Amino acid sequence: MSKPAPLLALNWKMNKTPAEATTWATELASHLPRTGAELAIMAPAVDLSALAWALRDTAVALGGQDVSQHESGAHTGEISAGMLLNVGARYAVVGHSERREYHAETSGVVAAKARAALTAGLVPIVCVGEGLEVRERGGQIEYTLDQLRESLSQVSIDNAGALVIAYEPVWAIGTGLAATAADAEELAAAIRGALDGLYREYASGVRILYGGSVKPGNIAEICAQPNVNGALVGGASLDVASVVAMAAAL
Ligand code: PEP
């Protein structure tokens, strides 16, 4: 099977009001480069309606930064997959390391969120990756694959083709210290192997992103690796010129 088209997923984290998002998106729309990549903005939920309107004449997709494992009801503060779809989202990040670390999100919860997203028709971007201490003792493959299998424990083979996985080593997020292209490929290949075991022929269609200090200067080399199908970008996603440069590099 040929390599799936790359996905450039922008994680704005807790940045930009709806007015700021509109200004940003209007500027992006007038500078969109030719790119072989799909572009998607993982925005704060309050920005999604404004972005859907500002980007209505473009192919830029939208996503949430999290999604509830529940469909509806007494879950104060949560946002369901159906609600995200309703405001125009196609994706939802699940299991970002900041949610795992600061919001006590276990891989069991991540698995339930991935299932809820897929059931509703949203594409989950399931994040996995080791911390510095694990990397320093050389345990990154085992750690990341354990986290992956647990985080996908509620995703059946019927839904597997729609999955996106993001390999995000925690030590590379927001530090300016990106993994090398070879390190990103080593883990992406290991993830692909684990997906083969879980989902057989569907594994080759799953997009595996790399995330962690991606910027215009390193995106092309990392995404050219055989098992890397795009990037999840935090800091560099806030600036239109950087996003244009990264999209143009893919
Ligand atoms: C992220 O938050 O998912 C991320 C990869 O951040 P950064 O690009 O800033 O390292």
Short mmCIF file of C-alpha atoms and ligand atoms in Angstrom, two decimals:
data_model
loop_
_atom_site.label_atom_id
_atom_site.label_comp_id
_atom_site.label_asym_id
_atom_site.label_seq_id
_atom_site.Cartn_x
_atom_site.Cartn_y
_atom_site.Cartn_z
CA MET A 1 0.00 0.00 0.00
CA SER A 2 1.31 3.50 -0.79
CA LYS A 3 2.09 5.97 1.99
CA PRO A 4 -1.09 7.74 3.22
CA ALA A 5 -1.18 11.52 2.57
CA PRO A 6 0.47 13.36 5.46
CA LEU A 7 -1.52 15.15 8.12
CA LEU A 8 -0.27 18.42 9.58
CA ALA A 9 -2.21 18.72 12.83
CA LEU A 10 -1.89 21.98 14.76
CA ASN A 11 -2.33 21.85 18.50
CA TRP A 12 -3.05 25.36 19.70
CA LYS A 13 -3.34 24.23 23.33
CA MET A 14 -4.97 26.93 25.50
CA ASN A 15 -4.29 29.84 23.15
CA LYS A 16 -6.42 32.20 21.05
CA THR A 17 -9.88 33.63 21.63
CA PRO A 18 -12.53 33.25 18.89
CA ALA A 19 -11.68 36.75 17.63
CA GLU A 20 -7.96 35.94 17.52
CA ALA A 21 -8.71 32.60 15.86
CA THR A 22 -10.74 34.36 13.16
CA THR A 23 -7.94 36.83 12.43
CA TRP A 24 -5.40 33.99 12.29
CA ALA A 25 -7.57 31.81 10.03
CA THR A 26 -8.32 34.68 7.66
CA GLU A 27 -4.61 35.32 7.28
CA LEU A 28 -3.92 31.61 6.77
CA ALA A 29 -6.65 31.33 4.14
CA SER A 30 -5.03 34.06 2.09
CA HIS A 31 -1.56 32.43 2.28
CA LEU A 32 -2.38 28.74 1.94
CA PRO A 33 0.45 27.10 0.00
CA ARG A 34 0.28 24.19 -2.38
CA THR A 35 0.74 21.18 -0.15
CA GLY A 36 0.36 17.44 -0.33
CA ALA A 37 -0.70 17.46 3.31
CA GLU A 38 -4.06 17.69 4.99
CA LEU A 39 -4.09 20.59 7.42
CA ALA A 40 -6.13 20.39 10.62
CA ILE A 41 -6.42 22.81 13.55
CA MET A 42 -6.92 21.35 17.03
CA ALA A 43 -8.35 24.46 18.61
CA PRO A 44 -9.91 25.29 21.97
CA ALA A 45 -13.56 24.21 21.71
CA VAL A 46 -14.83 27.79 21.99
CA ASP A 47 -12.94 28.68 18.77
CA LEU A 48 -14.31 25.94 16.54
CA SER A 49 -17.46 27.67 15.28
CA ALA A 50 -15.53 30.83 14.42
CA LEU A 51 -12.88 28.77 12.62
CA ALA A 52 -15.45 26.75 10.71
CA TRP A 53 -16.88 29.98 9.37
CA ALA A 54 -13.55 31.66 8.62
CA LEU A 55 -12.24 28.56 6.80
CA ARG A 56 -15.48 27.59 5.07
CA ASP A 57 -13.99 27.98 1.56
CA THR A 58 -10.83 25.98 2.35
CA ALA A 59 -10.03 22.30 2.87
CA VAL A 60 -8.59 22.98 6.34
CA ALA A 61 -10.07 20.55 8.86
CA LEU A 62 -10.83 21.16 12.54
CA GLY A 63 -10.52 19.15 15.69
CA GLY A 64 -10.95 19.24 19.45
CA GLN A 65 -8.05 18.90 21.89
CA ASP A 66 -9.94 16.34 23.97
CA VAL A 67 -13.30 14.58 23.90
CA SER A 68 -15.52 13.03 26.53
CA GLN A 69 -15.82 9.28 26.79
CA HIS A 70 -19.55 9.86 27.48
CA GLU A 71 -22.27 10.63 24.97
CA SER A 72 -24.22 13.19 27.02
CA GLY A 73 -25.56 13.88 30.50
CA ALA A 74 -24.19 14.85 33.91
CA HIS A 75 -20.53 15.43 33.03
CA THR A 76 -19.92 19.06 33.88
CA GLY A 77 -17.19 20.65 31.81
CA GLU A 78 -16.96 17.87 29.26
CA ILE A 79 -17.58 18.08 25.52
CA SER A 80 -18.95 15.10 23.62
CA ALA A 81 -17.86 13.78 20.26
CA GLY A 82 -21.31 14.64 18.89
CA MET A 83 -20.91 18.26 19.99
CA LEU A 84 -17.53 18.52 18.28
CA LEU A 85 -18.93 17.07 15.08
CA ASN A 86 -21.83 19.48 15.28
CA VAL A 87 -19.51 22.52 15.16
CA GLY A 88 -17.57 21.15 12.22
CA ALA A 89 -14.77 19.11 13.79
CA ARG A 90 -13.41 16.02 12.09
CA TYR A 91 -10.69 15.11 14.62
CA ALA A 92 -10.12 14.98 18.37
CA VAL A 93 -6.80 14.64 20.15
CA VAL A 94 -6.98 12.02 22.88
CA GLY A 95 -4.40 11.19 25.51
CA HIS A 96 -2.12 14.17 24.97
CA SER A 97 0.71 13.94 27.51
CA GLU A 98 -0.46 17.17 29.17
CA ARG A 99 -3.84 15.53 29.85
CA ARG A 100 -2.20 12.33 31.02
CA GLU A 101 0.15 14.22 33.33
CA TYR A 102 -1.93 17.12 34.65
CA HIS A 103 -5.43 15.65 34.45
CA ALA A 104 -4.67 12.12 35.61
CA GLU A 105 -5.83 10.60 32.36
CA THR A 106 -5.00 6.90 32.25
CA SER A 107 -4.65 4.82 29.11
CA GLY A 108 -7.95 3.18 30.11
CA VAL A 109 -9.70 6.56 29.93
CA VAL A 110 -7.90 7.32 26.67
CA ALA A 111 -9.20 4.03 25.24
CA ALA A 112 -12.77 4.94 26.20
CA LYS A 113 -12.35 8.38 24.60
CA ALA A 114 -10.95 6.89 21.40
CA ARG A 115 -13.91 4.51 21.23
CA ALA A 116 -16.42 7.33 21.87
CA ALA A 117 -14.84 9.44 19.13
CA LEU A 118 -14.89 6.62 16.57
CA THR A 119 -18.42 5.58 17.45
CA ALA A 120 -19.65 9.12 16.79
CA GLY A 121 -17.67 9.46 13.54
CA LEU A 122 -14.76 11.61 14.76
CA VAL A 123 -11.18 10.62 14.02
CA PRO A 124 -9.18 10.30 17.24
CA ILE A 125 -5.53 11.32 17.23
CA VAL A 126 -4.26 9.01 19.95
CA CYS A 127 -1.07 10.33 21.59
CA VAL A 128 1.59 8.08 23.07
CA GLY A 129 5.23 8.55 24.01
CA GLU A 130 7.81 8.12 26.73
CA GLY A 131 9.21 10.57 29.24
CA LEU A 132 12.85 11.49 29.66
CA GLU A 133 13.63 8.95 32.37
CA VAL A 134 12.33 6.09 30.19
CA ARG A 135 14.29 7.36 27.18
CA GLU A 136 17.49 7.63 29.24
CA ARG A 137 17.30 3.99 30.26
CA GLY A 138 16.48 2.93 26.68
CA GLY A 139 12.96 1.70 27.46
CA GLN A 140 11.14 3.90 24.91
CA ILE A 141 9.88 1.16 22.59
CA GLU A 142 8.48 -1.10 25.27
CA TYR A 143 6.93 1.82 27.19
CA THR A 144 5.34 3.40 24.14
CA LEU A 145 3.96 0.13 22.77
CA ASP A 146 2.45 -0.79 26.16
CA GLN A 147 0.81 2.64 26.29
CA LEU A 148 -0.39 2.23 22.69
CA ARG A 149 -1.98 -1.20 23.26
CA GLU A 150 -3.76 0.00 26.41
CA SER A 151 -4.92 3.20 24.72
CA LEU A 152 -6.37 1.19 21.82
CA SER A 153 -7.90 -1.53 23.96
CA GLN A 154 -11.43 -0.39 23.06
CA VAL A 155 -10.78 0.17 19.35
CA SER A 156 -11.87 -2.80 17.26
CA ILE A 157 -10.53 -3.81 13.87
CA ASP A 158 -13.73 -2.46 12.23
CA ASN A 159 -12.77 1.08 13.25
CA ALA A 160 -9.01 0.82 12.91
CA GLY A 161 -8.72 2.29 9.43
CA ALA A 162 -9.89 5.69 10.73
CA LEU A 163 -7.26 5.94 13.46
CA VAL A 164 -4.43 8.45 13.72
CA ILE A 165 -1.59 7.83 16.18
CA ALA A 166 0.76 10.57 17.35
CA TYR A 167 4.14 9.52 18.73
CA GLU A 168 5.06 12.38 21.03
CA PRO A 169 8.05 11.79 23.29
CA VAL A 170 7.29 13.91 26.34
CA TRP A 171 10.88 15.18 26.58
CA ALA A 172 10.52 16.73 23.12
CA ILE A 173 7.24 18.59 23.72
CA GLY A 174 7.71 22.32 24.05
CA THR A 175 11.44 21.93 24.78
CA GLY A 176 12.95 22.81 21.41
CA LEU A 177 14.64 19.40 21.53
CA ALA A 178 13.00 17.40 18.74
CA ALA A 179 13.68 13.71 18.25
CA THR A 180 16.00 13.00 15.34
CA ALA A 181 14.36 11.75 12.17
CA ALA A 182 15.95 8.34 12.88
CA ASP A 183 14.50 8.24 16.42
CA ALA A 184 11.06 9.27 15.14
CA GLU A 185 11.22 6.53 12.50
CA GLU A 186 12.38 3.92 15.00
CA LEU A 187 9.31 4.49 17.13
CA ALA A 188 6.93 4.96 14.20
CA ALA A 189 8.09 1.62 12.76
CA ALA A 190 7.63 -0.06 16.14
CA ILE A 191 4.13 1.43 16.38
CA ARG A 192 3.36 0.22 12.85
CA GLY A 193 4.48 -3.27 13.86
CA ALA A 194 2.21 -3.24 16.90
CA LEU A 195 -0.69 -2.00 14.76
CA ASP A 196 -0.02 -4.87 12.32
CA GLY A 197 -0.47 -7.27 15.20
CA LEU A 198 -3.70 -5.60 16.30
CA TYR A 199 -5.34 -4.65 13.02
CA ARG A 200 -3.62 -6.71 10.29
CA GLU A 201 -4.19 -5.22 6.80
CA TYR A 202 -5.72 -2.01 8.22
CA ALA A 203 -2.46 -1.06 9.94
CA SER A 204 -0.80 0.28 6.79
CA GLY A 205 -3.55 2.89 6.38
CA VAL A 206 -3.21 4.29 9.91
CA ARG A 207 -1.43 7.64 9.89
CA ILE A 208 1.38 7.86 12.43
CA LEU A 209 2.39 11.42 13.28
CA TYR A 210 5.47 12.63 15.08
CA GLY A 211 5.09 15.44 17.60
CA GLY A 212 7.63 17.30 19.73
CA SER A 213 9.32 20.59 18.79
CA VAL A 214 8.49 20.29 15.09
CA LYS A 215 9.17 23.49 13.17
CA PRO A 216 9.75 24.60 9.57
CA GLY A 217 13.42 23.57 9.73
CA ASN A 218 12.91 19.92 10.72
CA ILE A 219 9.48 18.90 9.46
CA ALA A 220 10.50 17.74 5.97
CA GLU A 221 13.20 15.33 7.15
CA ILE A 222 11.06 13.85 9.93
CA CYS A 223 7.98 13.40 7.74
CA ALA A 224 10.02 11.85 4.92
CA GLN A 225 10.65 8.79 7.09
CA PRO A 226 8.88 5.67 5.78
CA ASN A 227 6.52 5.23 8.73
CA VAL A 228 5.91 8.89 9.60
CA ASN A 229 2.76 10.32 8.02
CA GLY A 230 2.76 13.87 9.28
CA ALA A 231 3.24 15.93 12.42
CA LEU A 232 1.39 17.17 15.47
CA VAL A 233 2.71 20.66 16.15
CA GLY A 234 2.25 22.79 19.26
CA GLY A 235 4.35 25.94 19.64
CA ALA A 236 5.08 26.49 15.95
CA SER A 237 1.37 26.16 15.12
CA LEU A 238 0.49 29.55 16.57
CA ASP A 239 2.25 31.54 13.89
CA VAL A 240 0.72 31.67 10.39
CA ALA A 241 4.09 32.06 8.63
CA SER A 242 5.45 28.94 10.36
CA VAL A 243 2.35 26.93 9.46
CA VAL A 244 2.57 28.06 5.83
CA ALA A 245 6.26 27.07 5.74
CA MET A 246 5.58 23.66 7.32
CA ALA A 247 2.66 22.92 4.99
CA ALA A 248 4.77 23.92 1.99
CA ALA A 249 7.52 21.52 3.13
CA LEU A 250 5.19 18.50 2.99
C1 PEP B 1 2.21 19.22 21.36
O1 PEP B 1 1.77 19.96 22.24
O2 PEP B 1 1.56 18.25 20.97
C2 PEP B 1 3.53 19.53 20.81
C3 PEP B 1 4.09 18.66 20.02
O3 PEP B 1 4.10 20.71 21.19
P1 PEP B 1 5.44 21.38 20.59
O4 PEP B 1 5.34 21.31 19.09
O5 PEP B 1 5.42 22.78 21.10
O6 PEP B 1 6.59 20.58 21.09
#
